[in-house]
CSV table of C-alpha atoms in Angstrom, one decimal:
chain,number,residue,atom,x,y,z
A,1,MET,CA,150.2,-215.8,-71.5
A,2,THR,CA,153.8,-215.0,-73.5
A,3,ASP,CA,155.8,-217.8,-72.1
A,4,PRO,CA,159.9,-216.9,-70.9
A,5,GLU,CA,161.4,-217.8,-74.1
A,6,HIS,CA,159.0,-215.9,-76.7
A,7,ALA,CA,159.2,-212.6,-74.6
A,8,VAL,CA,162.0,-211.2,-76.2
A,9,GLU,CA,160.5,-211.7,-79.5
A,10,GLN,CA,157.6,-210.5,-78.5
A,11,ALA,CA,159.1,-207.1,-76.6
A,12,ARG,CA,161.1,-206.3,-79.8
A,13,ALA,CA,158.0,-206.1,-81.9
A,14,ALA,CA,156.1,-204.5,-79.5
A,15,ALA,CA,159.4,-201.8,-79.2
A,16,VAL,CA,159.1,-202.1,-83.2
A,17,THR,CA,155.4,-201.2,-83.2
A,18,MET,CA,155.9,-198.2,-80.0
A,19,ARG,CA,158.8,-196.4,-82.6
A,20,ALA,CA,156.0,-196.8,-85.8
A,21,GLN,CA,154.3,-194.7,-83.1
A,22,GLY,CA,156.3,-192.2,-82.2
A,23,ALA,CA,157.9,-193.3,-78.8
A,24,TYR,CA,161.4,-194.5,-78.2
A,25,ALA,CA,162.4,-191.8,-80.7
A,26,GLU,CA,164.9,-189.8,-78.2
A,27,GLU,CA,168.2,-190.1,-77.1
A,28,GLY,CA,169.6,-190.1,-74.3
A,29,PRO,CA,173.2,-189.2,-73.1
A,30,ALA,CA,176.0,-191.8,-74.4
A,31,ALA,CA,177.1,-194.4,-72.7
A,32,ALA,CA,180.6,-194.1,-72.0
A,33,GLY,CA,183.6,-195.7,-73.5
A,34,GLU,CA,184.6,-199.2,-72.1
A,35,GLY,CA,188.1,-201.0,-72.4
A,36,SER,CA,189.7,-198.2,-73.8
A,37,THR,CA,192.8,-196.6,-72.2
A,38,THR,CA,194.3,-193.4,-74.7
A,39,LEU,CA,197.1,-191.4,-74.1
A,40,GLU,CA,194.4,-188.4,-74.0
A,41,ASN,CA,193.0,-190.6,-70.5
A,42,LEU,CA,196.7,-191.2,-69.2
A,43,PHE,CA,197.1,-187.4,-69.4
A,44,GLU,CA,194.0,-186.6,-67.5
A,45,TRP,CA,195.4,-189.2,-65.1
A,46,ALA,CA,198.7,-188.4,-64.8
A,47,MET,CA,197.6,-185.3,-62.8
A,48,ILE,CA,196.8,-186.4,-59.3
A,49,ASP,CA,194.0,-185.2,-57.7
A,50,PRO,CA,192.8,-187.2,-54.9
A,51,ASP,CA,189.2,-187.6,-53.9
A,52,LEU,CA,188.2,-186.0,-50.3
A,53,ARG,CA,185.7,-187.5,-50.3
A,54,GLU,CA,187.1,-191.1,-50.0
A,55,VAL,CA,188.3,-189.5,-46.5
A,56,ARG,CA,185.6,-190.6,-44.3
A,57,SER,CA,184.6,-193.4,-41.9
A,58,THR,CA,182.3,-196.4,-42.9
A,59,ARG,CA,180.9,-197.2,-39.5
A,60,LYS,CA,177.0,-196.2,-39.1
A,61,LEU,CA,178.1,-193.5,-36.1
A,62,GLY,CA,181.4,-192.4,-38.2
A,63,ALA,CA,181.2,-188.7,-38.5
A,64,PRO,CA,183.4,-187.6,-36.1
A,65,VAL,CA,186.1,-190.2,-37.6
A,66,THR,CA,185.4,-188.5,-41.0
A,67,LEU,CA,186.1,-185.1,-39.3
A,68,LEU,CA,189.3,-186.9,-37.4
A,69,LYS,CA,190.7,-187.9,-40.6
A,70,LEU,CA,190.0,-184.9,-42.5
A,71,GLY,CA,191.6,-183.0,-40.0
A,72,LEU,CA,194.6,-184.8,-40.5
A,73,VAL,CA,195.2,-184.3,-44.1
A,74,ARG,CA,194.7,-181.0,-43.5
A,75,LEU,CA,197.6,-181.3,-41.4
A,76,LEU,CA,199.8,-182.8,-43.4
A,77,ASN,CA,198.7,-180.8,-46.6
A,78,GLN,CA,202.1,-179.5,-47.0
A,79,TYR,CA,203.5,-182.8,-47.4
A,80,HIS,CA,200.8,-184.2,-49.8
A,81,ALA,CA,201.7,-181.1,-51.6
A,82,GLU,CA,205.1,-182.3,-51.8
A,83,LEU,CA,204.2,-185.9,-52.8
A,84,ILE,CA,201.6,-184.9,-55.4
A,85,SER,CA,203.6,-182.7,-57.1
A,86,GLN,CA,206.6,-184.8,-57.6
A,87,GLN,CA,204.6,-187.7,-58.8
A,88,THR,CA,202.8,-185.6,-61.0
A,89,ARG,CA,206.1,-184.5,-62.4
A,90,PHE,CA,207.5,-188.1,-63.0
A,91,ASN,CA,203.7,-189.0,-64.3
A,92,VAL,CA,203.7,-186.0,-66.8
A,93,HIS,CA,207.4,-186.6,-67.8
A,94,VAL,CA,206.7,-189.9,-68.4
A,95,LEU,CA,203.8,-189.6,-70.8
A,96,GLY,CA,205.9,-186.5,-72.8
A,97,HIS,CA,208.4,-189.3,-73.6
A,98,VAL,CA,205.6,-192.1,-74.9
A,99,ARG,CA,204.2,-189.3,-77.2
A,100,ARG,CA,207.3,-188.4,-78.4
A,101,LEU,CA,207.9,-192.0,-78.9
A,102,GLU,CA,204.7,-192.5,-80.6
A,103,THR,CA,205.5,-189.4,-83.0
A,104,ARG,CA,208.3,-191.4,-84.1
A,105,ILE,CA,207.2,-194.6,-84.6
A,106,ASP,CA,204.4,-193.2,-86.7
A,107,GLU,CA,207.1,-191.0,-88.3
A,108,LEU,CA,209.1,-193.8,-89.4
A,109,GLU,CA,206.0,-196.5,-90.3
A,110,ARG,CA,205.3,-194.0,-93.1
A,111,ILE,CA,208.7,-194.1,-94.2
A,112,VAL,CA,208.7,-197.5,-94.2
A,113,GLY,CA,205.4,-197.9,-96.3
A,114,SER,CA,206.1,-195.1,-98.8
A,115,ARG,CA,209.9,-196.4,-99.3
A,116,LYS,CA,207.9,-199.9,-99.8
A,117,HIS,CA,205.1,-198.5,-102.1
A,118,ASP,CA,208.2,-196.7,-103.5
A,119,GLY,CA,209.8,-200.6,-104.4
A,120,GLU,CA,206.7,-202.0,-105.8
B,1,MET,CA,190.8,-231.1,-39.3
B,2,ARG,CA,192.1,-227.6,-39.0
B,3,ILE,CA,191.1,-225.7,-41.9
B,4,HIS,CA,191.8,-222.0,-42.2
B,5,GLN,CA,190.6,-219.3,-45.1
B,6,LEU,CA,192.0,-216.6,-46.6
B,7,LEU,CA,190.6,-213.7,-47.9
B,8,SER,CA,191.7,-210.9,-50.1
B,9,GLY,CA,189.4,-208.0,-48.1
B,10,ALA,CA,186.7,-208.9,-46.3
B,11,GLY,CA,183.2,-206.5,-45.3
B,12,PRO,CA,180.1,-206.7,-43.4
B,13,HIS,CA,178.0,-206.4,-47.0
B,14,ASP,CA,180.5,-208.5,-49.3
B,15,ALA,CA,179.1,-211.4,-50.6
B,16,ILE,CA,182.7,-213.5,-50.4
B,17,THR,CA,182.6,-212.4,-46.7
B,18,SER,CA,179.2,-213.8,-45.9
B,19,GLU,CA,180.1,-217.2,-47.5
B,20,ALA,CA,183.5,-217.6,-45.6
B,21,VAL,CA,181.0,-217.0,-42.1
B,22,SER,CA,178.9,-219.6,-43.3
B,23,PHE,CA,181.8,-222.1,-44.5
B,24,ARG,CA,183.3,-221.7,-41.2
B,25,SER,CA,179.7,-222.0,-39.4
B,26,ARG,CA,179.4,-225.4,-41.4
B,27,PHE,CA,183.4,-226.2,-40.4
B,28,THR,CA,182.5,-226.0,-36.7
B,29,GLN,CA,179.2,-228.8,-37.5
B,30,TRP,CA,181.4,-231.0,-39.0
B,31,GLY,CA,184.0,-231.2,-36.3
B,32,TRP,CA,186.2,-228.8,-38.0
B,33,ASP,CA,189.0,-226.6,-36.1
B,34,GLY,CA,189.8,-223.0,-37.6
B,35,LYS,CA,190.3,-219.4,-37.9
B,36,ASP,CA,189.6,-216.8,-40.9
B,37,TYR,CA,192.1,-214.3,-42.1
B,38,ALA,CA,192.0,-211.2,-44.7
B,39,VAL,CA,194.5,-209.0,-45.4
B,40,HIS,CA,191.9,-205.7,-45.2
B,41,VAL,CA,189.4,-206.1,-42.3
B,42,ALA,CA,186.5,-203.5,-42.4
B,43,PRO,CA,185.1,-202.0,-39.6
B,44,GLY,CA,181.7,-203.9,-38.5
B,45,LEU,CA,182.7,-207.5,-38.9
B,46,ASN,CA,183.3,-207.9,-35.2
B,47,GLY,CA,185.8,-210.6,-34.9
B,48,HIS,CA,184.8,-212.6,-37.2
B,49,ILE,CA,187.4,-212.7,-39.4
B,50,ARG,CA,191.2,-211.8,-38.9
B,51,MET,CA,194.3,-209.6,-39.8
B,52,LEU,CA,196.3,-211.6,-42.5
B,53,LYS,CA,199.2,-210.7,-40.8
B,54,ARG,CA,198.5,-212.9,-37.4
B,55,PHE,CA,198.2,-216.1,-39.6
B,56,LYS,CA,200.5,-218.8,-38.3
B,57,PRO,CA,199.2,-222.0,-39.6
B,58,LYS,CA,200.7,-225.6,-38.5
B,59,PRO,CA,202.0,-227.7,-42.0
B,60,GLU,CA,198.9,-229.9,-40.6
B,61,ASP,CA,196.2,-227.2,-41.8
B,62,LEU,CA,194.5,-227.1,-44.7
B,63,LEU,CA,194.3,-223.4,-46.2
B,64,LEU,CA,191.2,-222.3,-47.9
B,65,LEU,CA,192.5,-219.4,-50.5
B,66,HIS,CA,189.3,-217.1,-51.2
B,67,HIS,CA,190.7,-215.2,-54.8
B,68,SER,CA,189.0,-212.4,-55.9
B,69,ALA,CA,191.3,-209.6,-55.9
B,70,GLY,CA,195.0,-209.0,-55.7
B,71,ALA,CA,196.5,-210.1,-52.7
B,72,PRO,CA,199.9,-209.4,-51.3
B,73,ARG,CA,202.1,-212.1,-49.9
B,74,LEU,CA,200.8,-214.7,-52.0
B,75,ARG,CA,204.0,-216.0,-53.1
B,76,GLU,CA,205.1,-216.5,-49.7
B,77,LEU,CA,201.5,-218.3,-48.4
B,78,LEU,CA,201.9,-220.6,-51.6
B,79,ALA,CA,205.2,-221.6,-50.0
B,80,LEU,CA,203.9,-222.8,-47.0
B,81,PRO,CA,204.0,-226.5,-47.3
B,82,ASN,CA,200.4,-226.8,-45.9
B,83,ARG,CA,197.9,-228.6,-48.8
B,84,LYS,CA,195.7,-225.8,-50.4
B,85,LEU,CA,192.3,-225.3,-51.8
B,86,LEU,CA,191.1,-223.0,-54.6
B,87,LEU,CA,188.1,-220.5,-54.6
B,88,TYR,CA,188.1,-218.8,-57.1
B,89,HIS,CA,184.9,-215.9,-57.2
B,90,ASN,CA,186.4,-214.0,-60.9
B,91,VAL,CA,188.3,-211.0,-60.9
B,92,THR,CA,186.3,-208.4,-62.7
B,93,PRO,CA,189.2,-206.9,-65.8
B,94,ALA,CA,190.8,-204.0,-63.8
B,95,TRP,CA,189.6,-202.1,-67.2
B,96,TRP,CA,186.3,-201.4,-65.7
B,97,PHE,CA,187.5,-199.9,-62.9
B,98,TRP,CA,190.6,-197.0,-64.1
B,99,GLU,CA,188.7,-194.2,-64.5
B,100,HIS,CA,186.3,-194.0,-61.3
B,101,ALA,CA,188.2,-196.1,-58.6
B,102,PRO,CA,192.1,-196.9,-59.7
B,103,ASN,CA,192.9,-199.0,-56.6
B,104,VAL,CA,190.2,-201.4,-57.1
B,105,ALA,CA,191.6,-201.7,-60.8
B,106,VAL,CA,194.7,-201.7,-59.4
B,107,GLN,CA,193.5,-205.3,-56.8
B,108,CYS,CA,192.1,-206.1,-60.0
B,109,ALA,CA,194.8,-206.3,-62.2
B,110,VAL,CA,197.3,-207.9,-59.8
B,111,GLY,CA,194.3,-210.6,-58.9
B,112,ARG,CA,194.2,-211.6,-62.9
B,113,GLU,CA,197.9,-211.9,-62.8
B,114,GLN,CA,198.3,-213.6,-59.5
B,115,LEU,CA,195.8,-216.4,-61.1
B,116,PRO,CA,197.9,-218.7,-62.8
B,117,ALA,CA,199.8,-219.2,-59.9
B,118,LEU,CA,197.3,-219.9,-58.0
B,119,VAL,CA,196.4,-222.2,-59.8
B,120,ARG,CA,200.1,-224.0,-59.7
B,121,GLY,CA,200.2,-223.9,-56.0
B,122,VAL,CA,196.9,-225.7,-55.2
B,123,GLN,CA,195.7,-229.5,-54.8
B,124,VAL,CA,192.2,-228.7,-56.1
B,125,ALA,CA,190.8,-225.9,-57.8
B,126,ALA,CA,187.4,-224.5,-57.5
B,127,ALA,CA,184.7,-221.4,-58.4
B,128,ASP,CA,181.6,-220.5,-57.5
B,129,SER,CA,180.0,-221.0,-61.3
B,130,ALA,CA,181.7,-223.2,-64.1
B,131,PHE,CA,181.8,-220.2,-65.9
B,132,ASN,CA,184.5,-219.1,-63.6
B,133,ALA,CA,186.1,-222.7,-63.2
B,134,ALA,CA,186.2,-222.3,-67.4
B,135,GLU,CA,188.9,-220.0,-66.7
B,136,LEU,CA,190.8,-221.7,-64.7
B,137,GLU,CA,190.8,-224.7,-66.2
B,138,ALA,CA,192.4,-222.4,-69.5
B,139,LEU,CA,195.4,-221.8,-66.9
B,140,GLY,CA,195.7,-225.5,-66.8
B,141,ALA,CA,194.1,-226.6,-63.6
B,142,PRO,CA,194.2,-230.6,-63.4
B,143,ARG,CA,191.4,-231.0,-61.0
B,144,THR,CA,188.4,-228.2,-61.1
B,145,ALA,CA,185.3,-228.2,-58.9
B,146,VAL,CA,182.1,-225.8,-59.1
B,147,ILE,CA,181.4,-225.2,-55.5
B,148,PRO,CA,178.5,-222.3,-56.0
B,149,LEU,CA,177.9,-219.4,-52.8
B,150,LEU,CA,176.4,-220.3,-49.9
B,151,VAL,CA,173.8,-218.2,-49.4
B,152,ASP,CA,171.1,-218.1,-47.1
B,153,TYR,CA,167.9,-216.9,-48.0
B,154,GLY,CA,165.9,-216.7,-45.5
B,155,ARG,CA,167.6,-213.8,-44.1
B,156,LEU,CA,166.2,-211.8,-46.0
B,157,GLY,CA,162.6,-212.9,-45.0
B,158,ALA,CA,159.5,-214.5,-46.8
B,159,PRO,CA,158.4,-214.1,-49.8
B,160,ALA,CA,155.6,-211.8,-50.4
B,161,PRO,CA,151.9,-214.1,-51.8
B,162,THR,CA,151.1,-211.6,-54.4
B,163,SER,CA,152.2,-209.1,-56.2
B,164,PRO,CA,153.5,-206.1,-54.8
B,165,PRO,CA,150.6,-203.1,-54.5
B,166,GLY,CA,151.6,-199.4,-55.3
B,167,PRO,CA,153.4,-198.6,-58.5
B,168,PRO,CA,155.4,-200.7,-60.9
B,169,THR,CA,158.8,-201.1,-59.1
B,170,ILE,CA,162.5,-201.6,-60.8
B,171,LEU,CA,165.1,-202.9,-59.0
B,172,PHE,CA,168.7,-203.6,-58.4
B,173,VAL,CA,171.6,-204.9,-56.5
B,174,GLY,CA,174.9,-205.1,-56.8
B,175,ARG,CA,177.5,-202.6,-56.4
B,176,LEU,CA,177.7,-200.0,-58.0
B,177,SER,CA,179.9,-200.3,-60.6
B,178,PRO,CA,180.8,-199.5,-64.2
B,179,HIS,CA,180.9,-202.9,-65.1
B,180,LYS,CA,177.5,-203.6,-63.7
B,181,HIS,CA,175.8,-201.0,-66.0
B,182,GLN,CA,173.4,-199.6,-63.5
B,183,ASP,CA,173.8,-196.0,-66.2
B,184,ASP,CA,172.3,-198.4,-68.8
B,185,ILE,CA,169.4,-199.7,-65.9
B,186,ILE,CA,168.6,-195.5,-65.8
B,187,ARG,CA,168.3,-195.2,-69.5
B,188,ALA,CA,166.4,-198.7,-70.0
B,189,PHE,CA,164.2,-197.3,-66.8
B,190,SER,CA,163.6,-194.3,-68.3
B,191,HIS,CA,162.3,-195.4,-71.4
B,192,TYR,CA,159.5,-197.3,-69.8
B,193,ARG,CA,158.6,-194.4,-67.7
B,194,ARG,CA,158.2,-192.3,-70.0
B,195,HIS,CA,156.2,-194.8,-72.7
B,196,ARG,CA,154.5,-196.7,-70.5
B,197,ALA,CA,154.1,-196.3,-66.6
B,198,ALA,CA,155.0,-192.6,-65.6
B,199,ASP,CA,154.5,-193.3,-61.7
B,200,ALA,CA,157.2,-196.2,-61.8
B,201,ARG,CA,159.9,-196.0,-59.5
B,202,LEU,CA,163.5,-197.7,-60.3
B,203,ILE,CA,165.7,-199.4,-56.5
B,204,LEU,CA,169.4,-199.4,-57.1
B,205,VAL,CA,171.0,-200.9,-54.3
B,206,GLY,CA,174.9,-201.4,-53.7
B,207,ASP,CA,178.1,-199.5,-52.2
B,208,PRO,CA,179.6,-197.5,-54.9
B,209,ILE,CA,182.3,-198.6,-56.4
B,210,SER,CA,183.9,-194.4,-55.9
B,211,SER,CA,181.9,-191.3,-54.3
B,212,ARG,CA,182.5,-189.7,-58.0
B,213,TYR,CA,181.1,-192.9,-59.6
B,214,LEU,CA,178.3,-192.3,-57.4
B,215,GLU,CA,177.8,-188.6,-58.6
B,216,ALA,CA,177.9,-189.5,-62.3
B,217,LEU,CA,175.2,-192.3,-61.7
B,218,ARG,CA,172.8,-189.7,-59.3
B,219,ASN,CA,173.7,-187.1,-62.0
B,220,LEU,CA,172.0,-189.4,-64.6
B,221,ALA,CA,169.0,-190.6,-63.0
B,222,GLU,CA,167.9,-186.8,-62.0
B,223,THR,CA,168.4,-186.0,-65.8
B,224,LEU,CA,166.4,-189.1,-67.1
B,225,ALA,CA,163.8,-189.8,-64.2
B,226,PRO,CA,163.6,-186.5,-62.0
B,227,GLY,CA,162.9,-187.8,-58.8
B,228,ALA,CA,162.6,-191.4,-59.8
B,229,VAL,CA,165.6,-193.4,-58.7
B,230,SER,CA,166.4,-194.0,-55.8
B,231,ILE,CA,170.1,-195.0,-54.7
B,232,GLU,CA,170.9,-196.7,-51.5
B,233,SER,CA,173.7,-198.5,-50.1
B,234,GLY,CA,174.3,-200.2,-46.4
B,235,LEU,CA,170.7,-202.0,-46.3
B,236,SER,CA,170.0,-204.6,-43.5
B,237,ASN,CA,169.2,-207.9,-44.3
B,238,ALA,CA,165.5,-206.9,-43.2
B,239,GLU,CA,165.7,-203.9,-45.3
B,240,LEU,CA,167.1,-205.7,-48.2
B,241,GLY,CA,164.4,-208.0,-47.9
B,242,ALA,CA,161.6,-205.5,-47.9
B,243,ARG,CA,163.3,-204.2,-51.2
B,244,TYR,CA,162.9,-207.1,-53.2
B,245,ARG,CA,159.5,-207.9,-51.9
B,246,ALA,CA,159.0,-204.5,-53.0
B,247,ALA,CA,159.9,-205.3,-56.5
B,248,HIS,CA,158.1,-205.8,-59.4
B,249,VAL,CA,161.2,-207.0,-61.5
B,250,PHE,CA,164.5,-207.2,-60.8
B,251,LEU,CA,166.8,-206.0,-64.0
B,252,CYS,CA,170.1,-207.2,-64.5
B,253,LEU,CA,172.0,-205.4,-67.3
B,254,SER,CA,175.6,-206.1,-66.1
B,255,ALA,CA,178.2,-207.0,-68.7
B,256,HIS,CA,180.0,-209.5,-66.2
B,257,GLU,CA,179.2,-211.6,-63.4
B,258,GLY,CA,180.9,-214.6,-62.1
B,259,PHE,CA,177.7,-216.0,-60.3
B,260,CYS,CA,175.4,-213.1,-59.5
B,261,ILE,CA,173.5,-213.7,-55.9
B,262,PRO,CA,171.1,-210.9,-56.0
B,263,VAL,CA,169.4,-213.0,-59.4
B,264,LEU,CA,169.1,-215.7,-56.7
B,265,GLU,CA,167.9,-213.8,-53.7
B,266,ALA,CA,165.9,-212.0,-56.6
B,267,PHE,CA,164.2,-215.7,-57.1
B,268,SER,CA,163.6,-216.6,-53.6
B,269,GLN,CA,161.7,-213.5,-53.1
B,270,GLY,CA,159.6,-214.5,-56.0
B,271,VAL,CA,161.0,-211.0,-58.4
B,272,PRO,CA,160.9,-211.8,-61.8
B,273,VAL,CA,164.0,-211.2,-63.2
B,274,ILE,CA,165.6,-209.8,-66.3
B,275,ALA,CA,169.0,-210.1,-67.0
B,276,ARG,CA,171.9,-209.8,-70.1
B,277,PRO,CA,172.9,-212.9,-70.6
B,278,ALA,CA,176.7,-211.9,-69.5
B,279,GLY,CA,179.5,-214.3,-68.0
B,280,ALA,CA,177.9,-216.3,-65.3
B,281,ILE,CA,174.7,-214.9,-66.1
B,282,PRO,CA,172.7,-217.9,-68.1
B,283,GLU,CA,174.4,-220.7,-65.8
B,284,THR,CA,172.8,-219.2,-62.5
B,285,THR,CA,169.8,-218.2,-64.0
B,286,GLY,CA,168.6,-221.1,-66.0
B,287,ASP,CA,165.2,-221.4,-67.6
B,288,ALA,CA,163.7,-219.2,-64.6
B,289,ALA,CA,164.8,-215.5,-66.2
B,290,ILE,CA,164.2,-213.5,-69.1
B,291,LEU,CA,167.9,-212.6,-70.7
B,292,VAL,CA,168.2,-210.1,-73.2
B,293,ASP,CA,171.4,-209.0,-75.3
B,294,ASP,CA,169.5,-206.5,-77.6
B,295,PRO,CA,171.6,-203.9,-76.8
B,296,ASP,CA,168.3,-201.8,-78.1
B,297,LEU,CA,166.9,-200.0,-74.7
B,298,ALA,CA,163.7,-200.3,-76.0
B,299,VAL,CA,163.7,-203.8,-75.8
B,300,VAL,CA,164.1,-203.9,-72.4
B,301,SER,CA,161.6,-201.3,-71.5
B,302,GLU,CA,159.2,-203.3,-73.5
B,303,LEU,CA,159.9,-206.7,-71.8
B,304,ILE,CA,160.6,-204.3,-68.0
B,305,HIS,CA,156.5,-203.7,-69.1
B,306,LEU,CA,155.5,-207.1,-70.1
B,307,ALA,CA,156.7,-208.9,-66.8
B,308,VAL,CA,155.2,-206.5,-65.1
B,309,THR,CA,151.3,-206.6,-66.7
B,310,ASP,CA,151.5,-210.2,-67.9
B,311,THR,CA,150.6,-212.3,-64.6
B,312,ASP,CA,150.8,-215.9,-65.9
B,313,LEU,CA,154.3,-214.9,-67.4
B,314,ARG,CA,155.2,-213.9,-63.5
B,315,ALA,CA,153.4,-216.5,-62.4
B,316,GLU,CA,155.6,-219.3,-64.8
B,317,LEU,CA,158.7,-217.6,-63.9
B,318,GLN,CA,158.3,-217.5,-60.4
B,319,ARG,CA,157.5,-221.6,-60.8
B,320,ARG,CA,160.9,-221.8,-62.8
B,321,SER,CA,162.8,-219.7,-60.0
B,322,GLN,CA,161.5,-222.0,-57.1
B,323,ALA,CA,163.1,-225.0,-58.8
B,324,ARG,CA,166.1,-223.3,-60.1
B,325,LEU,CA,166.7,-222.2,-56.5
B,326,ALA,CA,166.7,-225.9,-55.3
B,327,LEU,CA,169.6,-226.8,-57.0
B,328,TYR,CA,171.3,-223.7,-55.0
B,329,SER,CA,170.1,-225.1,-51.5
B,330,PRO,CA,172.5,-224.3,-49.1
B,331,ASP,CA,172.4,-228.2,-48.1
B,332,ARG,CA,174.0,-229.3,-51.8
B,333,VAL,CA,176.2,-226.3,-51.7
B,334,ALA,CA,177.6,-227.5,-48.5
B,335,ASP,CA,177.8,-230.9,-49.8
B,336,ARG,CA,180.2,-229.8,-52.9
B,337,LEU,CA,181.9,-227.9,-50.1
B,338,ARG,CA,182.9,-231.2,-48.1
B,339,ASP,CA,183.9,-233.0,-51.1
B,340,ALA,CA,186.5,-230.8,-52.2
B,341,VAL,CA,188.0,-230.1,-48.7
B,342,GLU,CA,187.9,-234.3,-48.7
B,343,ALA,CA,189.7,-234.1,-52.1
B,344,THR,CA,192.3,-231.8,-50.8
B,345,ALA,CA,193.0,-233.1,-47.6
B,346,SER,CA,193.5,-236.7,-49.6
């Protein structure tokens, strides 16, 4: 019997043995990156694009309610288009500004770094 | 005594809502009056929880604040003269959600921001695990209590007397969400299926955090283990109990857990548990689960194989899990709840 305290150790040894026999060689698709919000992510998210699949009823027999909600969204399409375009305009301009600031900070850091280097 | 419970959100498949309902029935048994309120109330709760906008307490009423996400009107609530008990269920760090569910991310970010004010504004700060209580202590809470989640495990039915028949079945129950790492479960399962049990099945139960994330998981499952992975949500208690009883192993690779009820549900149904030692998991499982922090999913695959085939190991885990479960019996939890409420009132 394997006791629970030694199960992981035994599994590690089994994985090594199996790999030596050619198993576990395949690489699955990589896991998504975690915890990093890059400027590239922000540019992607700046373009507001609501997922219409989230417009639905969560009730058991909610199909008619879902249809009604989707109908309302369709009726208000012009309003939403205006809202989305204004929000996206703001997002994109703010991000463009952030990118220009980052570039400027990089330049300044390079200049300060080279001056320090020259001073030494 | 009159005690009101306040939740940020309430839904029919939400653990905190279920706990609030269980608390209310205990309060009634103890002769305490009061009502339960939430900012957002999902359909299907049949009037158990009222909308927060209807909340009008008397100054002598005691407030039990369940905190698991950002809540509007918090400053207003904390300014009330009532004595308050905080029950902190943990707030998952927002960065897990920004990509797939920005609305959830916002609630989590706000929820974390509100925590220091909550700690300052209550008489007693409690949490459902020591892991969560440590966060409150780090924020300066002078008195903390641990009140584990009060769960009625009997609602799932009686456990099966023997190992389930049929092909090896791996189960995970929990919201389909990036921090629960169902993607890694699918990857580990695909290894196991390819190298150890070609007929194995994986069942993932949980409400998706967004349709987009559900689609991403379905695509991954179809790529790595076509036809072998079921993803289900909205199950009744009887259906959920049946899923546990059909499982040979409960596999949890979550990266963040404030308590993890499904692990205890698996214990109650006699299902061996393999889990990552993340957050409160080691505290919840004690020595009754196999904890593995190896990033190598081949090791996880081999552990699944071991837990499925080694009958003595399964029996030992089942024996330990029954002992562990006794620590979380509803009556013991209710005693701790009563102590915390009475400490708040005094």
